[in-house]
Short mmCIF file of C-alpha atoms (C1' of nucleotides) in Angstrom, two decimals:
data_model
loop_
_atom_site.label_atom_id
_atom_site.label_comp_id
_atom_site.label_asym_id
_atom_site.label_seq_id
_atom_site.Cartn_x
_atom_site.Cartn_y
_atom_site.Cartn_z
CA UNK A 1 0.00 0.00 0.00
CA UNK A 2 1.38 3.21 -0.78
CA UNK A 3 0.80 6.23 1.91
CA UNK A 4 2.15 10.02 1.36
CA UNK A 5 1.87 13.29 2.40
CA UNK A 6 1.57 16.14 0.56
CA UNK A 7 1.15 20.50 1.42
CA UNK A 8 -1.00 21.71 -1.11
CA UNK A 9 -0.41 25.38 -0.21
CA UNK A 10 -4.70 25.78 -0.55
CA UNK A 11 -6.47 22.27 -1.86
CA UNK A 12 -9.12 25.29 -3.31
CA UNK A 13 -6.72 26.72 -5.36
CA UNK A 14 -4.85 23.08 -6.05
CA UNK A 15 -7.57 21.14 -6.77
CA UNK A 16 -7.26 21.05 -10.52
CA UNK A 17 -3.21 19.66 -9.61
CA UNK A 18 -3.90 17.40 -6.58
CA UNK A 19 -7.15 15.11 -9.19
CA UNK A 20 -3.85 15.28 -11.84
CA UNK A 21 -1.38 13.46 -8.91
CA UNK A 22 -3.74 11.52 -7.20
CA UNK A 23 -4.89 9.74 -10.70
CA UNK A 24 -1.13 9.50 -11.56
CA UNK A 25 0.04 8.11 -8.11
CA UNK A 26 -2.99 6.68 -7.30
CA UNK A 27 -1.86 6.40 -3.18
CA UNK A 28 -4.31 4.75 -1.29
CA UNK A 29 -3.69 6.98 1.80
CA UNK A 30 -2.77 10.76 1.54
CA UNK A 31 -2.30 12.91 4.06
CA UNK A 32 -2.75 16.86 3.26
CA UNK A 33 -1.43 19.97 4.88
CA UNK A 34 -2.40 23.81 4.41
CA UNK A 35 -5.86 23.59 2.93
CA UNK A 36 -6.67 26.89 3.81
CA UNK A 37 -10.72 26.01 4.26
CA UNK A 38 -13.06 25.17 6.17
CA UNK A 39 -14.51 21.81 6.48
CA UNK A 40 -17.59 22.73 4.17
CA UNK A 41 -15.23 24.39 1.56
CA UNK A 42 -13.17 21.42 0.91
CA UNK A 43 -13.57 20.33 -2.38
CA UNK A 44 -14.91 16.52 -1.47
CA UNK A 45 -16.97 16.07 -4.41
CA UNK A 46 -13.78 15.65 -6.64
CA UNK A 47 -12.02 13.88 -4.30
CA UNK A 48 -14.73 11.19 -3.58
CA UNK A 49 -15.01 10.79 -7.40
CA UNK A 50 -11.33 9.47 -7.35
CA UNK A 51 -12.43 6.72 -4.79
CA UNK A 52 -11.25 8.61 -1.64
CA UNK A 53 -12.67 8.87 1.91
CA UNK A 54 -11.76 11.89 3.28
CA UNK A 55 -11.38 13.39 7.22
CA UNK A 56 -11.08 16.78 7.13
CA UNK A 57 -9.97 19.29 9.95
CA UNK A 58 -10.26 22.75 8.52
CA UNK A 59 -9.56 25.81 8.91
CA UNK A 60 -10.18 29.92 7.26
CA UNK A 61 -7.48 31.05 5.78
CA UNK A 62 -4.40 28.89 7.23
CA UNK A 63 -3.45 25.64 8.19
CA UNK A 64 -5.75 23.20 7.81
CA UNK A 65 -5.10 18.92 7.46
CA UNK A 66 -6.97 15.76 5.80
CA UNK A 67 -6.99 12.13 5.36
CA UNK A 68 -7.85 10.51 2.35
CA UNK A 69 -8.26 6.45 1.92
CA UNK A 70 -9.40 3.94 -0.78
CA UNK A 71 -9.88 1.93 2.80
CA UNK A 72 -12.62 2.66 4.69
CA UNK A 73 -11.79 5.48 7.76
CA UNK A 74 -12.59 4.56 11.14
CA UNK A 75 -11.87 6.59 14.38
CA UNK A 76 -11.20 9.98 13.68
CA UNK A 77 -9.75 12.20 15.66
CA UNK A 78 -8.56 16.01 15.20
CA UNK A 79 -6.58 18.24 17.02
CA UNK A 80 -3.49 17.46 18.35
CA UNK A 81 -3.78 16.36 22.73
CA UNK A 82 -2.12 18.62 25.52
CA UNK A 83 -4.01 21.99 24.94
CA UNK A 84 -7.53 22.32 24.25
CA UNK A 85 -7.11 26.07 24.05
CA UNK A 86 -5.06 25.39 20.53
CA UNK A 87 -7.78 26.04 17.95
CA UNK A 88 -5.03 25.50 14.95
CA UNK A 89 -6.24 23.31 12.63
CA UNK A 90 -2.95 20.97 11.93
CA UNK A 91 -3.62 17.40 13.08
CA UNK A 92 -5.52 14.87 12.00
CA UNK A 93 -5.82 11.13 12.95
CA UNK A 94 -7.51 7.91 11.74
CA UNK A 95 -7.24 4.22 11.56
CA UNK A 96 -7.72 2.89 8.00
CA UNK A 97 -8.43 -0.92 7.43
CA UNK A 98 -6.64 -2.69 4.68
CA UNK A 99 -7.40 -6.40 3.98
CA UNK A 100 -4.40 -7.36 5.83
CA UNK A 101 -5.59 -5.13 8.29
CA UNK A 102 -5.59 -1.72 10.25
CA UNK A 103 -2.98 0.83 10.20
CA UNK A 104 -3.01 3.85 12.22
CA UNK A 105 -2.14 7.33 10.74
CA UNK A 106 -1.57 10.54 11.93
CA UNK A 107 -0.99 13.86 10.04
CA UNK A 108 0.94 17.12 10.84
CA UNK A 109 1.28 20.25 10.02
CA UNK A 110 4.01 21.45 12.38
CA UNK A 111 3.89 24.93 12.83
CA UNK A 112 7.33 26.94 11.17
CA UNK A 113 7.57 28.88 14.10
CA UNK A 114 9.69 31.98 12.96
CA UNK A 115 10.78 34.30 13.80
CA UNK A 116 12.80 32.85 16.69
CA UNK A 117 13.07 33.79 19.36
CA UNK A 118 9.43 34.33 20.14
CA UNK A 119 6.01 33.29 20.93
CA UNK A 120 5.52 31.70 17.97
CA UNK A 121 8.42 30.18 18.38
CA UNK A 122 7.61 29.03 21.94
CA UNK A 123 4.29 27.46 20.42
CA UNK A 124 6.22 25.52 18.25
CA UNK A 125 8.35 23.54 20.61
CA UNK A 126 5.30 23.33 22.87
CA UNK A 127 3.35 21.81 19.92
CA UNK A 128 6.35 19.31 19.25
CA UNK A 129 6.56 18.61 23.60
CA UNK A 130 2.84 17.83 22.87
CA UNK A 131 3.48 16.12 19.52
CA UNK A 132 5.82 13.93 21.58
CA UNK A 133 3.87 13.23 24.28
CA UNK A 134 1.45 12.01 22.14
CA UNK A 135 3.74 9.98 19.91
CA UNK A 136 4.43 7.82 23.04
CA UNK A 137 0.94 6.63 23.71
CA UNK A 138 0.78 6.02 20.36
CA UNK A 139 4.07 3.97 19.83
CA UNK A 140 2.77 1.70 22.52
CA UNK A 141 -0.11 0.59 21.49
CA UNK A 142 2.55 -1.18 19.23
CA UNK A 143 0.50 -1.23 15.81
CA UNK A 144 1.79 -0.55 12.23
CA UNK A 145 1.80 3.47 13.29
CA UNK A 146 2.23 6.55 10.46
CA UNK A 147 2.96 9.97 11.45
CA UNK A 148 2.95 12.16 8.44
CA UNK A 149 3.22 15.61 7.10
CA UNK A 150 5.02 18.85 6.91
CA UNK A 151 7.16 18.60 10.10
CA UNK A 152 8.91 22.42 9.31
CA UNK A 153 11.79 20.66 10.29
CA UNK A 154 14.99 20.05 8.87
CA UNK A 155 16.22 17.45 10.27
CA UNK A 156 20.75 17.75 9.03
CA UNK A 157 22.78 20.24 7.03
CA UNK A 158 22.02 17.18 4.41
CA UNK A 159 18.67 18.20 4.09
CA UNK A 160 19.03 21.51 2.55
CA UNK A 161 21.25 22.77 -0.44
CA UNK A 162 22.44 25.94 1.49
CA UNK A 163 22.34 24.89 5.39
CA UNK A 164 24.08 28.08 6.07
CA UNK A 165 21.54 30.35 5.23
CA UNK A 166 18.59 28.57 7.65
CA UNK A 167 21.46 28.44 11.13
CA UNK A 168 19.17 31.02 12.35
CA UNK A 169 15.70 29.78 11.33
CA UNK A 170 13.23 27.96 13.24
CA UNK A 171 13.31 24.71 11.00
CA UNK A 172 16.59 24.59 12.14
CA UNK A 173 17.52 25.30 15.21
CA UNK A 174 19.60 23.58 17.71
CA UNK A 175 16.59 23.14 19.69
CA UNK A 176 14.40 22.58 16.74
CA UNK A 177 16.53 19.54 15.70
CA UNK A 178 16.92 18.17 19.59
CA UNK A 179 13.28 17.96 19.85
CA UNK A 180 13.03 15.95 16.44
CA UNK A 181 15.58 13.64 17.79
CA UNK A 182 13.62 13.11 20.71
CA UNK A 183 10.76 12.29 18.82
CA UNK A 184 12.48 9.65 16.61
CA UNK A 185 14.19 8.17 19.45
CA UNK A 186 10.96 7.04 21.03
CA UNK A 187 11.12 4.34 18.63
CA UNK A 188 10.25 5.76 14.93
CA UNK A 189 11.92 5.20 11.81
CA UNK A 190 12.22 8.51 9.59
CA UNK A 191 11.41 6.59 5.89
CA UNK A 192 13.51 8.50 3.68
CA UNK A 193 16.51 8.15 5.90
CA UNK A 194 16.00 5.16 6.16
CA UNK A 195 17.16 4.27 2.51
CA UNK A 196 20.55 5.63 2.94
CA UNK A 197 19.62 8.12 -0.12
CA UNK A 198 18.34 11.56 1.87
CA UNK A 199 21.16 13.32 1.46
CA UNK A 200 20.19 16.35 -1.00
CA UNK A 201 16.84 15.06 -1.41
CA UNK A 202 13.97 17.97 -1.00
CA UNK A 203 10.18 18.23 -0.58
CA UNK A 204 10.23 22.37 -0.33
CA UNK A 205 11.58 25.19 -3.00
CA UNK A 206 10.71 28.87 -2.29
CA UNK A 207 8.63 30.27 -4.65
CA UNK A 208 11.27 33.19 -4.68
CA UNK A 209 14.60 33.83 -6.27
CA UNK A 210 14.00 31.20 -8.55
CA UNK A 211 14.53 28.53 -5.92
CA UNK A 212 13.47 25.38 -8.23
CA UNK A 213 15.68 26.46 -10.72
CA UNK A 214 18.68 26.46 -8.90
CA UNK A 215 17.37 23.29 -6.79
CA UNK A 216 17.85 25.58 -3.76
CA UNK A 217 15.42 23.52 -1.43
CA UNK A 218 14.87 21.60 1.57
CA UNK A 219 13.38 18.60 3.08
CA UNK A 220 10.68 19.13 5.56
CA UNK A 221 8.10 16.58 4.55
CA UNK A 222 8.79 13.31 6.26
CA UNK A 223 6.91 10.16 7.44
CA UNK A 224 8.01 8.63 10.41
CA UNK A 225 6.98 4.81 11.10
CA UNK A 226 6.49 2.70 14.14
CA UNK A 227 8.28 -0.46 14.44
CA UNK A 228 5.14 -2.60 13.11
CA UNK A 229 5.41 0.16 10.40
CA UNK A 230 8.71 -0.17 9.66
CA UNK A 231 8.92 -3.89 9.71
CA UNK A 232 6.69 -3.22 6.13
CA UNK A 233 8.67 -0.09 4.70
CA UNK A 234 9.56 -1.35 0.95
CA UNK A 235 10.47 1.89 -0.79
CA UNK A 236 10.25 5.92 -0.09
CA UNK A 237 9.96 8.37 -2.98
CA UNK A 238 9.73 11.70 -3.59
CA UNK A 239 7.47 13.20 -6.53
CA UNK A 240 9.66 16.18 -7.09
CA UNK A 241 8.51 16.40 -11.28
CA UNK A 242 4.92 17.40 -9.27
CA UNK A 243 7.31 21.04 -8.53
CA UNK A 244 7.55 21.68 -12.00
CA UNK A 245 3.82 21.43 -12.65
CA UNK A 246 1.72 25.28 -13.63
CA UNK A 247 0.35 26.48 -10.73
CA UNK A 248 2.37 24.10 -8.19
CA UNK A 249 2.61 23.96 -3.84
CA UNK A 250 5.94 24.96 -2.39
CA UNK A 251 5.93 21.20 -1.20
CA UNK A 252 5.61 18.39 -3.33
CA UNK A 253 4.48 14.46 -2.10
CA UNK A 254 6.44 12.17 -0.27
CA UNK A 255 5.46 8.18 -1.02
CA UNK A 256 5.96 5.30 0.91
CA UNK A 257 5.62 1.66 -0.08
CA UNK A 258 4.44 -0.75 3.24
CA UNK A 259 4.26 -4.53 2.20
CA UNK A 260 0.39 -5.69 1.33
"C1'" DA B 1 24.94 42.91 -4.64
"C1'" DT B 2 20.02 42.90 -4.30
"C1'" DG B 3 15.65 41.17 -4.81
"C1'" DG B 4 12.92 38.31 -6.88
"C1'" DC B 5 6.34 34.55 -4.73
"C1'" DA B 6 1.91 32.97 -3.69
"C1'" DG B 7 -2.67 32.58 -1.33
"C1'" DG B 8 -6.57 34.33 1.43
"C1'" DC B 9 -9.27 37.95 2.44
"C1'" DC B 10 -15.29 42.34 3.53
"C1'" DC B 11 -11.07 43.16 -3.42
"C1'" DA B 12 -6.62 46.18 -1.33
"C1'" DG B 13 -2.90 46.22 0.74
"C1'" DC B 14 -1.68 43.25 4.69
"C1'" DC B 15 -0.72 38.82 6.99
"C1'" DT B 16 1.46 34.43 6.70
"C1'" DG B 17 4.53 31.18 5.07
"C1'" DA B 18 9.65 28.88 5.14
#
DNA sequence: ATGGCAGGCCCAGCCTGA
């Protein structure tokens, strides 16, 4: 089965490109991030028509997550625990059943958190202390486990083509990147570094300065598995041609293969 | 060397993003 994530940077204005990769990738669970909408304005219709369930935790105007699965949806939940004062829309969380039978997923949209120092800033770290607390009761449950999405973290000067010009940015800051590694070391395996092949691999190019062009990007978009999860991880890839699309996200998918 | 985009929103400049 293949899962991925994807920022859409608005799924209003993206609809037209998100039918066009969805029929050529044909994932049977996708996890989107930044649909700028509310639940009602979510373009459904054309989703369902592709085959799709879809859970939707929207938003106006920013953030903003959904689910979609060719397997039925069961046990939805949205918002992410630890703060029920939080009313950003950027978690979502549902079990799909396969034939060979239920895997959990979760998806993220991290908040970027500049500028740093700050409070937005503070919120981010507290989202990721929350994210992690979360992670935990998740992880041991010990079921085939998918955490998803646009993380706003990168992870390793290998993750982006000019590390020196992001030292001072919230995606990666020394704290930033200690709070990722806490997350990973409860027990998740980060797919794409898991092939040995991450190194100047990206999933984000600025629209600005001609970013694509010069392949000045980084990689922010990453799907972390449990060990049930991981046991299954065949192959990670990234749909970068998707960038070079009219009209296109900052972000482009990320795809992973699990066994059956 | 500098700046360069895109989307949403009370539709026009401002906020946000990364």
């Amino acid at each position: 089965m293949l899962i991925a994530t994807w920022n859409v940077n608005s799924i209003k204005s993206r609809i037209d490109l998100a039918v066009r990769w969805l029929e050529e990738a044909r994932p049977d669970v996708v996890c989107l991030q930044e649909l700028k909408c509310v639940d009602e304005a979510f373009p459904r219709e054309a989703i369902e028509a592709l085959g799709y369930n879809v859970a939707v935790h929207g938003q106006k105007t920013y953030n903003g997550v959904a689910i979609l699965s060719r397997f039925p949806i069961e046990d939805v939940t949205v918002g992410l625990p630890g703060d029920d004062a939080d009313e950003q829309a950027r978690f979502v969380e549902a079990v799909v059943s396969t034939g060979e039978g239920a895997v959990r997923v979760g998806g993220l949209y991290l908040p970027n958190g500049n500028p740093a120092p700050g409070p937005k800033y503070d919120y981010k770290l507290a989202w990721m202390e929350r994210l992690i607390a979360h992670a935990r009761g998740r992880l041991a449950l010990e079921e085939p486990f998918v955490l998803a999405g646009d993380y706003n973290v990168i992870p390793a000067k290998q993750d982006a083509k000019r590390p020196e010009v992001w030292v001072k940015d919230a995606l990666f800051l020394p704290q930033t990147r200690a709070a990722w590694r806490r997350l990973l070391a409860l027990g998740f395996t980060e797919a794409l570094r898991a092939t040995d092949e991450a190194d100047g691999v990206y999933t984000f190019w600025d629209y600005q300065a001609g970013a694509w062009q010069k392949n000045d990007g980084i990689r922010i978009d990453h799907l972390l598995l449990s060990p049930q999860a991981a046991d299954r991880l065949l192959a990670v890839r990234v749909d970068r041609h998707v960038r070079s699309w009219e009209r296109p996200s900052d972000h482009v998918p990320v795809v992973i293969e699990l066994a059956a």
